[in-house]
Short mmCIF file of C-alpha atoms and ligand atoms in Angstrom, two decimals:
data_model
loop_
_atom_site.label_atom_id
_atom_site.label_comp_id
_atom_site.label_asym_id
_atom_site.label_seq_id
_atom_site.Cartn_x
_atom_site.Cartn_y
_atom_site.Cartn_z
CA MET A 11 -53.72 15.64 25.78
CA ASN A 12 -56.25 16.30 23.65
CA ILE A 13 -54.63 19.63 21.26
CA LEU A 14 -57.05 19.28 18.50
CA GLU A 15 -60.15 17.07 18.60
CA THR A 16 -63.49 17.42 16.76
CA ARG A 17 -66.62 15.11 17.32
CA ASN A 18 -69.27 14.22 14.26
CA ILE A 19 -67.94 17.09 11.83
CA SER A 20 -69.66 17.21 7.90
CA LYS A 21 -69.98 19.53 5.92
CA TYR A 22 -72.31 19.39 2.61
CA PHE A 23 -71.66 21.53 -0.15
CA HIS A 24 -74.67 23.09 -1.85
CA ASP A 25 -73.21 24.43 -5.73
CA PRO A 26 -73.76 22.67 -8.31
CA VAL A 27 -74.98 20.03 -6.59
CA GLU A 28 -76.16 19.34 -3.41
CA PHE A 29 -72.96 16.75 -1.71
CA GLN A 30 -72.26 16.07 1.05
CA VAL A 31 -67.98 16.37 1.46
CA LEU A 32 -67.09 15.41 4.81
CA LYS A 33 -69.20 12.21 7.14
CA ASP A 34 -69.09 12.60 10.76
CA ILE A 35 -65.31 13.20 11.38
CA SER A 36 -64.87 12.68 14.85
CA PHE A 37 -60.77 11.73 15.68
CA ALA A 38 -58.55 14.01 17.95
CA VAL A 39 -55.31 14.35 18.04
CA ARG A 40 -52.79 14.09 21.26
CA LYS A 41 -49.44 16.35 22.16
CA GLY A 42 -46.54 15.97 20.06
CA GLU A 43 -48.24 13.44 17.95
CA PHE A 44 -46.78 12.84 13.71
CA LEU A 45 -50.13 12.54 12.08
CA SER A 46 -50.11 11.61 8.64
CA MET A 47 -53.74 12.25 6.35
CA VAL A 48 -54.08 10.03 3.02
CA GLY A 49 -56.49 9.42 0.55
CA LYS A 50 -57.05 9.60 -2.86
CA SER A 51 -57.48 13.13 -4.51
CA GLY A 52 -60.78 14.57 -3.70
CA SER A 53 -61.91 12.20 -0.71
CA GLY A 54 -61.75 15.47 1.60
CA LYS A 55 -58.72 16.12 2.97
CA SER A 56 -57.72 19.47 1.90
CA THR A 57 -61.68 20.78 3.09
CA LEU A 58 -61.27 19.15 6.58
CA LEU A 59 -57.75 21.01 6.87
CA TYR A 60 -59.38 24.29 6.54
CA ILE A 61 -62.19 23.40 9.29
CA LEU A 62 -59.45 22.09 11.64
CA SER A 63 -57.41 25.38 10.84
CA THR A 64 -60.99 27.45 11.53
CA MET A 65 -61.04 29.33 8.40
CA ASP A 66 -63.60 27.73 6.93
CA THR A 67 -66.90 27.42 9.96
CA GLU A 68 -69.45 26.33 7.35
CA TYR A 69 -70.05 22.86 9.01
CA SER A 70 -71.70 21.31 11.52
CA GLY A 71 -70.38 19.28 14.52
CA GLN A 72 -67.85 20.66 17.03
CA LEU A 73 -64.38 21.32 16.85
CA LYS A 74 -61.91 22.07 19.84
CA VAL A 75 -58.59 23.40 19.58
CA ASP A 76 -56.42 23.04 23.13
CA GLY A 77 -59.45 21.97 25.22
CA GLN A 78 -61.69 25.02 24.05
CA THR A 79 -64.34 24.64 21.40
CA VAL A 80 -63.67 27.03 18.28
CA THR A 81 -67.02 25.95 17.05
CA GLY A 82 -69.23 29.46 17.22
CA GLN A 83 -66.42 32.02 18.10
CA THR A 84 -66.18 35.24 15.80
CA ASN A 85 -64.33 35.61 13.14
CA ASP A 86 -62.01 37.88 15.22
CA GLN A 87 -61.50 35.28 17.88
CA LEU A 88 -61.47 32.75 15.40
CA ALA A 89 -58.22 35.12 13.70
CA GLU A 90 -56.45 35.81 17.29
CA MET A 91 -56.57 31.85 17.51
CA ARG A 92 -55.06 31.10 14.00
CA ASN A 93 -52.24 33.62 14.19
CA ASN A 94 -51.76 32.18 17.95
CA LYS A 95 -52.22 29.22 18.06
CA ILE A 96 -52.12 27.18 14.10
CA GLY A 97 -49.39 26.99 11.91
CA PHE A 98 -50.78 26.66 8.54
CA VAL A 99 -49.03 25.30 4.93
CA PHE A 100 -51.91 25.36 2.15
CA GLN A 101 -51.14 22.72 -0.61
CA PHE A 102 -50.08 25.25 -3.03
CA HIS A 103 -47.54 27.56 -1.20
CA TYR A 104 -48.85 31.32 -0.36
CA LEU A 105 -46.24 33.48 0.03
CA LEU A 106 -46.67 37.03 -0.46
CA PRO A 107 -44.89 37.47 -3.34
CA GLU A 108 -43.35 40.80 -3.12
CA PHE A 109 -41.88 40.69 0.62
CA SER A 110 -38.74 38.88 0.89
CA CYS A 111 -38.68 35.23 1.91
CA LEU A 112 -38.02 36.66 5.98
CA LYS A 113 -40.29 39.21 5.94
CA ASN A 114 -43.14 36.70 4.66
CA ILE A 115 -42.04 34.36 7.79
CA MET A 116 -41.84 37.68 10.01
CA LEU A 117 -45.51 39.08 9.24
CA PRO A 118 -47.35 36.56 11.44
CA ALA A 119 -44.61 37.35 13.92
CA LEU A 120 -45.54 41.16 13.83
CA LYS A 121 -48.72 40.10 13.88
CA LEU A 122 -48.99 38.26 17.43
CA GLY A 123 -46.36 41.35 18.43
CA LYS A 124 -44.81 39.01 21.40
CA TYR A 125 -41.44 39.95 20.33
CA THR A 126 -39.38 43.20 19.06
CA ALA A 127 -39.09 43.54 15.17
CA GLN A 128 -34.95 42.43 15.75
CA GLU A 129 -36.19 39.68 17.78
CA ILE A 130 -38.35 38.75 14.84
CA GLU A 131 -36.31 39.10 12.44
CA SER A 132 -33.52 36.96 14.26
CA ARG A 133 -35.99 33.64 14.83
CA ALA A 134 -37.43 33.91 11.07
CA TYR A 135 -33.28 33.86 10.25
CA ASP A 136 -33.39 30.78 12.50
CA LYS A 137 -36.39 29.28 10.93
CA LEU A 138 -34.81 29.18 7.75
CA LYS A 139 -31.71 27.92 8.60
CA LEU A 140 -33.56 25.06 9.88
CA LEU A 141 -35.08 24.80 6.82
CA GLY A 142 -31.65 25.22 4.44
CA LEU A 143 -32.81 28.70 2.97
CA GLU A 144 -30.60 30.73 4.84
CA ASP A 145 -28.96 32.12 1.92
CA GLN A 146 -32.36 33.26 0.33
CA ALA A 147 -33.25 35.40 3.27
CA LEU A 148 -33.36 38.25 1.07
CA LYS A 149 -34.93 37.05 -2.23
CA PRO A 150 -38.19 38.12 -3.13
CA ALA A 151 -40.25 35.00 -2.54
CA SER A 152 -41.50 34.94 -6.30
CA LYS A 153 -37.60 34.48 -7.14
CA LEU A 154 -37.78 31.46 -5.35
CA SER A 155 -38.43 27.79 -6.98
CA GLY A 156 -41.85 25.35 -5.88
CA GLY A 157 -40.29 23.55 -3.30
CA GLN A 158 -38.31 26.57 -1.50
CA GLN A 159 -41.54 28.58 -1.40
CA GLN A 160 -42.82 25.21 -0.04
CA ARG A 161 -40.20 25.73 2.66
CA VAL A 162 -40.34 28.49 2.83
CA ALA A 163 -44.11 28.30 4.02
CA ILE A 164 -43.43 25.71 6.40
CA ALA A 165 -40.49 28.50 8.07
CA ARG A 166 -43.40 30.75 8.43
CA ALA A 167 -46.22 28.47 9.92
CA LEU A 168 -43.12 27.53 12.59
CA ILE A 169 -42.89 31.34 13.91
CA ASN A 170 -45.32 31.97 16.32
CA ASP A 171 -44.58 28.40 18.21
CA PRO A 172 -47.81 27.60 17.15
CA HIS A 173 -49.52 24.54 19.75
CA ILE A 174 -50.40 22.69 16.37
CA ILE A 175 -48.92 22.54 12.81
CA MET A 176 -51.27 21.41 9.38
CA CYS A 177 -49.77 21.25 6.79
CA ASP A 178 -51.52 20.33 2.80
CA GLU A 179 -48.97 18.19 1.36
CA PRO A 180 -45.75 19.56 2.49
CA THR A 181 -43.33 17.92 0.66
CA GLY A 182 -45.43 17.72 -2.89
CA ASN A 183 -42.99 19.46 -4.87
CA LEU A 184 -40.09 18.74 -2.63
CA ASP A 185 -37.08 16.26 -3.58
CA SER A 186 -36.22 13.17 -1.59
CA LYS A 187 -33.84 15.23 0.23
CA ASN A 188 -35.94 18.54 1.16
CA THR A 189 -38.38 15.85 1.66
CA ALA A 190 -35.84 14.08 4.45
CA ILE A 191 -35.31 17.79 6.14
CA VAL A 192 -39.08 18.69 6.13
CA PHE A 193 -39.83 15.19 7.70
CA ASP A 194 -36.79 15.46 10.46
CA THR A 195 -38.13 19.15 11.06
CA PHE A 196 -41.16 17.84 11.79
CA LYS A 197 -40.05 14.93 13.65
CA ASP A 198 -38.51 16.88 15.71
CA LEU A 199 -41.09 19.56 16.50
CA THR A 200 -43.00 17.11 17.71
CA ARG A 201 -39.91 15.44 19.90
CA SER A 202 -38.42 18.14 21.83
CA PHE A 203 -41.14 21.07 21.41
CA GLY A 204 -44.63 18.82 21.43
CA GLN A 205 -46.47 20.48 18.87
CA PRO A 206 -48.25 18.03 16.70
CA ILE A 207 -48.67 17.60 13.26
CA ILE A 208 -51.57 17.01 11.13
CA ALA A 209 -50.14 16.28 7.20
CA VAL A 210 -51.91 15.39 4.53
CA THR A 211 -50.00 13.79 1.79
CA HIS A 212 -49.56 11.45 -1.06
CA ASP A 213 -45.83 10.40 -0.48
CA GLU A 214 -46.02 6.59 1.22
CA GLU A 215 -43.23 6.46 2.89
CA PHE A 216 -43.30 10.04 4.43
CA ALA A 217 -46.93 8.34 6.24
CA ARG A 218 -45.61 5.30 7.27
CA ASN A 219 -42.63 6.79 9.14
CA SER A 220 -45.30 9.05 10.96
CA ASP A 221 -46.86 8.09 14.11
CA ARG A 222 -50.28 7.43 12.90
CA ILE A 223 -52.25 7.57 9.63
CA ILE A 224 -55.60 8.17 9.12
CA GLU A 225 -57.45 7.49 5.72
CA MET A 226 -59.72 8.72 3.88
CA ARG A 227 -62.38 7.93 1.84
CA ASP A 228 -65.27 9.64 0.14
CA GLY A 229 -65.63 12.24 3.55
CA GLU A 230 -64.97 9.25 5.52
CA ILE A 231 -62.00 8.24 8.14
CA VAL A 232 -61.82 4.74 7.35
CA MET B 19 -96.46 108.81 -6.09
CA LEU B 20 -96.06 112.30 -4.62
CA THR B 21 -92.95 113.41 -5.87
CA GLY B 22 -91.93 111.38 -8.54
CA TYR B 23 -88.92 109.93 -6.71
CA LYS B 24 -88.66 106.65 -5.32
CA SER B 25 -85.83 105.28 -2.90
CA GLU B 26 -84.31 101.79 -2.95
CA GLY B 27 -81.71 100.08 -1.37
CA TRP B 28 -77.92 99.85 -3.17
CA ARG B 29 -79.03 95.84 -3.49
CA GLU B 30 -82.33 96.24 -5.33
CA ALA B 31 -80.41 99.10 -7.45
CA ASN B 32 -77.84 96.83 -7.97
CA GLU B 33 -80.10 93.21 -8.31
CA THR B 34 -78.87 92.56 -11.67
CA ILE B 35 -75.24 92.37 -9.78
CA MET B 36 -76.25 90.21 -7.11
CA ALA B 37 -78.04 87.92 -9.14
CA ALA B 38 -74.27 87.53 -11.37
CA PHE B 39 -73.14 86.99 -8.10
CA ARG B 40 -75.17 84.17 -6.48
CA MET B 41 -74.98 82.92 -9.87
CA ARG B 42 -71.30 82.95 -10.09
CA ARG B 43 -71.28 81.28 -5.94
CA ILE B 44 -73.29 78.68 -7.51
CA ILE B 45 -71.40 77.97 -10.59
CA ILE B 46 -68.15 77.71 -8.27
CA THR B 47 -69.47 75.52 -6.18
CA LEU B 48 -70.54 73.12 -8.60
CA VAL B 49 -67.61 72.79 -9.84
CA SER B 50 -65.42 72.06 -6.96
CA ASN B 51 -67.73 69.70 -5.49
CA THR B 52 -67.67 68.05 -8.63
CA LEU B 53 -63.62 68.07 -8.96
CA LEU B 54 -63.63 66.74 -4.98
CA ILE B 55 -66.20 63.61 -6.15
CA VAL B 56 -64.23 63.02 -9.26
CA ALA B 57 -61.31 63.24 -7.39
CA GLY B 58 -62.62 60.31 -4.65
CA PHE B 59 -64.01 57.87 -7.61
CA GLY B 60 -59.74 58.09 -8.93
CA ILE B 61 -59.55 57.21 -5.62
CA TYR B 62 -62.27 55.00 -4.94
CA ASN B 63 -61.05 53.02 -8.64
CA ILE B 64 -57.68 52.87 -7.57
CA LEU B 65 -58.11 51.15 -4.35
CA ASN B 66 -61.27 48.64 -5.58
CA MET B 67 -58.76 47.48 -8.24
CA THR B 68 -55.52 47.08 -5.83
CA VAL B 69 -58.04 44.85 -3.66
CA SER B 70 -58.45 42.77 -6.46
CA GLN B 71 -55.40 42.42 -7.51
CA LYS B 72 -54.35 42.01 -4.42
CA ILE B 73 -56.83 39.50 -3.42
CA ASN B 74 -54.87 36.53 -2.85
CA ASP B 75 -52.31 38.41 -0.53
CA ILE B 76 -55.27 39.44 1.70
CA ALA B 77 -56.70 35.77 1.68
CA ILE B 78 -53.34 35.08 2.90
CA LEU B 79 -52.92 37.43 5.35
CA LYS B 80 -56.60 36.57 7.06
CA ALA B 81 -55.35 32.96 7.33
CA MET B 82 -52.37 34.20 9.42
CA GLY B 83 -54.27 35.40 11.56
CA PHE B 84 -54.99 39.46 10.18
CA LYS B 85 -58.21 40.28 11.76
CA GLY B 86 -60.43 42.44 9.22
CA LYS B 87 -59.84 45.60 11.03
CA ASP B 88 -56.26 45.11 10.31
CA VAL B 89 -57.22 44.28 6.05
CA ILE B 90 -58.99 47.79 7.07
CA ARG B 91 -56.30 49.77 8.87
CA ILE B 92 -54.11 48.37 5.71
CA PHE B 93 -55.91 49.99 3.02
CA LEU B 94 -57.40 53.04 4.58
CA THR B 95 -54.18 54.08 5.68
CA GLN B 96 -52.60 53.86 1.77
CA ALA B 97 -56.47 55.92 0.57
CA LEU B 98 -55.31 58.60 3.21
CA SER B 99 -51.74 58.23 2.22
CA ILE B 100 -53.10 59.32 -1.11
CA GLY B 101 -55.44 61.57 -0.20
CA VAL B 102 -52.50 63.52 1.94
CA MET B 103 -50.65 63.50 -1.51
CA GLY B 104 -53.60 64.71 -3.15
CA VAL B 105 -54.56 67.72 -0.34
CA ILE B 106 -50.65 68.78 -0.12
CA GLY B 107 -50.21 68.76 -4.59
CA GLY B 108 -53.75 71.13 -4.29
CA MET B 109 -52.44 73.15 -1.62
CA ILE B 110 -48.79 74.15 -3.65
CA MET B 111 -51.32 74.51 -7.16
CA ALA B 112 -53.69 76.75 -5.52
CA ALA B 113 -51.01 78.87 -3.96
CA VAL B 114 -48.99 78.95 -7.17
CA LEU B 115 -52.38 79.90 -8.96
CA VAL B 116 -53.35 82.61 -6.24
CA THR B 117 -49.68 84.46 -6.53
CA LEU B 118 -50.27 84.58 -10.63
CA LEU B 119 -53.26 85.30 -10.80
CA LYS B 120 -53.23 88.42 -7.75
CA LYS B 121 -50.90 90.04 -10.50
CA VAL B 122 -53.54 90.31 -13.29
CA TYR B 123 -55.00 93.18 -14.26
CA ILE B 124 -58.02 93.10 -14.69
CA GLY B 125 -59.26 96.58 -15.09
CA GLY B 126 -62.27 98.93 -14.34
CA ASP B 127 -63.04 99.53 -10.85
CA ILE B 128 -61.80 95.88 -10.08
CA GLY B 129 -57.44 96.96 -11.19
CA PHE B 130 -56.51 93.46 -10.23
CA PHE B 131 -57.70 90.07 -9.93
CA PRO B 132 -59.50 90.16 -6.58
CA ILE B 133 -57.83 86.74 -5.07
CA ASP B 134 -56.04 86.13 -2.17
CA TYR B 135 -54.60 83.42 0.19
CA GLU B 136 -57.66 82.79 2.20
CA LEU B 137 -56.50 80.19 5.53
CA THR B 138 -60.10 79.29 5.59
CA LYS B 139 -60.31 78.11 2.35
CA PHE B 140 -57.09 76.25 2.61
CA ILE B 141 -58.50 74.66 5.69
CA GLN B 142 -62.26 74.47 4.00
CA GLY B 143 -60.23 72.09 1.26
CA THR B 144 -57.93 69.78 3.10
CA VAL B 145 -61.24 68.97 5.46
CA VAL B 146 -63.54 68.33 2.69
CA GLY B 147 -60.57 66.51 0.61
CA MET B 148 -60.19 64.23 3.78
CA ILE B 149 -63.81 63.24 4.49
CA ILE B 150 -64.15 61.96 0.39
CA THR B 151 -60.95 60.13 0.79
CA PHE B 152 -61.84 58.39 3.87
CA PHE B 153 -64.74 57.42 1.97
CA ALA B 154 -63.61 56.61 -0.97
CA GLY B 155 -61.03 54.78 0.74
CA TYR B 156 -63.18 52.80 3.05
CA LEU B 157 -66.11 51.30 0.67
CA PRO B 158 -62.98 49.02 -1.27
CA ALA B 159 -61.42 48.14 2.29
CA ARG B 160 -64.51 47.05 3.64
CA LYS B 161 -64.69 44.77 0.33
CA ALA B 162 -61.28 43.24 0.81
CA ALA B 163 -62.23 42.62 5.12
CA GLN B 164 -64.57 40.64 3.91
CA VAL B 165 -62.69 37.99 2.12
CA ASP B 166 -62.72 34.23 2.34
CA PRO B 167 -59.61 32.86 2.74
CA VAL B 168 -60.53 29.74 1.99
CA SER B 169 -63.23 30.45 -1.36
CA ILE B 170 -60.14 32.19 -2.70
CA PHE B 171 -57.54 28.81 -2.12
CA ARG B 172 -59.52 26.44 -3.56
CA LYS B 173 -59.27 28.30 -6.80
N1 ATP C 27 -66.06 25.16 -3.55
C1 ATP C 27 -66.53 23.29 -3.59
N2 ATP C 27 -67.77 23.40 -4.21
C2 ATP C 27 -67.91 22.10 -4.96
N3 ATP C 27 -67.31 21.02 -4.69
C3 ATP C 27 -66.17 21.07 -4.07
C4 ATP C 27 -65.37 22.51 -3.81
N4 ATP C 27 -64.45 22.41 -3.15
C5 ATP C 27 -64.02 20.91 -3.20
N5 ATP C 27 -65.04 20.44 -3.60
C6 ATP C 27 -65.33 18.95 -3.62
O1 ATP C 27 -65.14 18.46 -2.77
C7 ATP C 27 -64.32 17.21 -3.10
C8 ATP C 27 -63.13 17.01 -1.58
O2 ATP C 27 -61.93 18.04 -1.94
P1 ATP C 27 -60.65 18.56 -1.08
O3 ATP C 27 -59.95 19.40 -2.36
O4 ATP C 27 -60.69 18.62 0.26
O5 ATP C 27 -60.11 17.19 -1.99
P2 ATP C 27 -58.66 16.76 -1.03
O6 ATP C 27 -59.04 15.24 -0.54
O7 ATP C 27 -57.78 17.59 -0.38
O8 ATP C 27 -57.90 16.06 -2.96
P3 ATP C 27 -56.10 16.31 -3.34
O9 ATP C 27 -55.53 15.08 -2.39
O10 ATP C 27 -56.10 16.23 -4.60
O11 ATP C 27 -55.86 18.11 -3.02
C9 ATP C 27 -64.07 16.97 -3.96
O12 ATP C 27 -64.95 16.45 -4.67
C10 ATP C 27 -63.92 18.36 -4.64
O13 ATP C 27 -64.29 18.39 -6.16
MG1 MG C 28 -56.08 18.93 -1.68
#
């Protein structure tokens, strides 16, 4: 079963010059698949990921998540879909700096409102533990190292049990030990819960150990 | 003129005083409205600044699935809490001033300063203050709600 599917996705930037970043991107991600996306800097990986995450709506072609056509939905519908079904880790760890790590992780779940605040807190705590950060739970996010912040962002992406997880260089700032932790966590998620993962990475070993590699070059999948 | 007398009502007889009253009312209205508008601009500016400072955080919230109206709610709540604090502060100050002014002796026919606690004025102040707060907060809140996360993350 395909959790995510794109058909002929193209995108242009008009400023400063007309430039096609993405050219007819068509691919699918199956349930439980661990997919790596590689490619040179500037090849359009982040741009594609923004579209897949439903945040960028300025493209042509079609995007389906969970068999549902996402293209053309209203902003509110898209927001709901992101909250519900998509876990996203940005290229640069974007946490709310004044909030504690725990609170950062809890936010998407508080928005979703499926569990009580207490349940959410204990779930958030579990995610932190999973990524080896339980001792940092109450620190404000701004007081963490880059690698720690990145792991908090990963924990946050997992909190709502998303149907698919997308990461833009999730291990870009991590040493080999923590990269291994993140990799194993991802692998485990895909295996135990069938949550597929799309991870943009420059780490060859990381890519090699995943289920499938997609390579981008000049806005095309090769 | 048969008798050499003419009659006129007390209003006409005291036309100058009536004019002074009218003038006073106009000035009071202008001054108090100006103050309200200035206060409104204050709230507007504070929130506008907050929106610019927190634009990254807003983008994150939207990326995580907060809707435009959630963002509006966050900022309106902040605006209204500033407004409520302002109204409460203003009420306390007004009550203190009235208490003091009541005791000021002016002399003449008037005697003590003619002022008292008027409930309608307090209610008016609260209502107008909250309405202005709402609009002063709504404009920046709407700006925040329209933030496009992707354009923020690309920077
Ligand atoms: N807002 C924009 N306006 C115009 N061009 C842009 C804009 N954003 C990105 N680009 C261009 O689009 C291309 C793809 O950028 P993108 O960020 O997707 O690359 P990437 O593959 O993620 O690179 P990296 O590995 O360095 O993160 C680049 O050539 C970039 O210069
Ligand atoms: Mg990138």
